[in-house]
């Protein structure tokens, strides 16, 4: 609890020490690696974030959140195939979470699997019509359509993305 309070107060260094102390006493303590991973992710330290999310995913293999975060970090580190595997695992554990579908779509698009990516972005839009995630899904679809030479579709998706962005301001 002390580590959480310190993290909430913005004192990451002290929070990290508390969390490490808790793990030294109880290495099987669930959630601590996840919180450490979030702290590293917030500071842009993807290498350490990966290590912590991987430890949490190994400790709690049924955690969709840990699999999602690990996939997110792996994608940002350029490890697309590994990211796809973790994001698919997250989606299996907790189906149709828009955040997972969006990141999985990005990973599929990066891997050149545009048909699968398009389906995932469309699935996001089935669940989210006006959120930030919907705007991002429209933007990603515009990118796919532009690469495929489908200019009218790309323009439509970009307009929808910009429309949603304007509503949030």
PDB file of C-alpha atoms in Angstrom, residues 1-3 16-30 32-33 36 59:
ATOM      1  CA  UNK A   1       0.000   0.000   0.000  1.00  0.00           C
ATOM      2  CA  UNK A   2       2.869   2.335   0.750  1.00  0.00           C
ATOM      3  CA  UNK A   3       4.260   1.809  -2.751  1.00  0.00           C
ATOM      4  CA  UNK A  16       9.752   1.320  -6.866  1.00  0.00           C
ATOM      5  CA  UNK A  17      11.833   0.604  -3.772  1.00  0.00           C
ATOM      6  CA  UNK A  18       8.706  -0.256  -1.773  1.00  0.00           C
ATOM      7  CA  UNK A  19       7.435  -2.545  -4.520  1.00  0.00           C
ATOM      8  CA  UNK A  20      10.823  -4.278  -4.767  1.00  0.00           C
ATOM      9  CA  UNK A  21      10.835  -4.744  -0.985  1.00  0.00           C
ATOM     10  CA  UNK A  22       7.369  -6.298  -1.166  1.00  0.00           C
ATOM     11  CA  UNK A  23       8.565  -8.697  -3.884  1.00  0.00           C
ATOM     12  CA  UNK A  24      11.640  -9.607  -1.828  1.00  0.00           C
ATOM     13  CA  UNK A  25       9.364 -10.640   1.029  1.00  0.00           C
ATOM     14  CA  UNK A  26       6.735 -12.293  -1.157  1.00  0.00           C
ATOM     15  CA  UNK A  27       7.944 -13.100  -4.690  1.00  0.00           C
ATOM     16  CA  UNK A  28       4.530 -14.572  -5.540  1.00  0.00           C
ATOM     17  CA  UNK A  29       2.691 -11.305  -4.844  1.00  0.00           C
ATOM     18  CA  UNK A  30       0.376 -10.685  -7.770  1.00  0.00           C
ATOM     19  CA  UNK A  32       3.311  -5.795  -8.174  1.00  0.00           C
ATOM     20  CA  UNK A  33       5.167  -6.512 -11.419  1.00  0.00           C
ATOM     21  CA  UNK A  36       6.117  -1.612 -11.820  1.00  0.00           C
ATOM     22  CA  UNK A  59       2.976 -15.285 -12.631  1.00  0.00           C
TER      23      UNK A  59
END
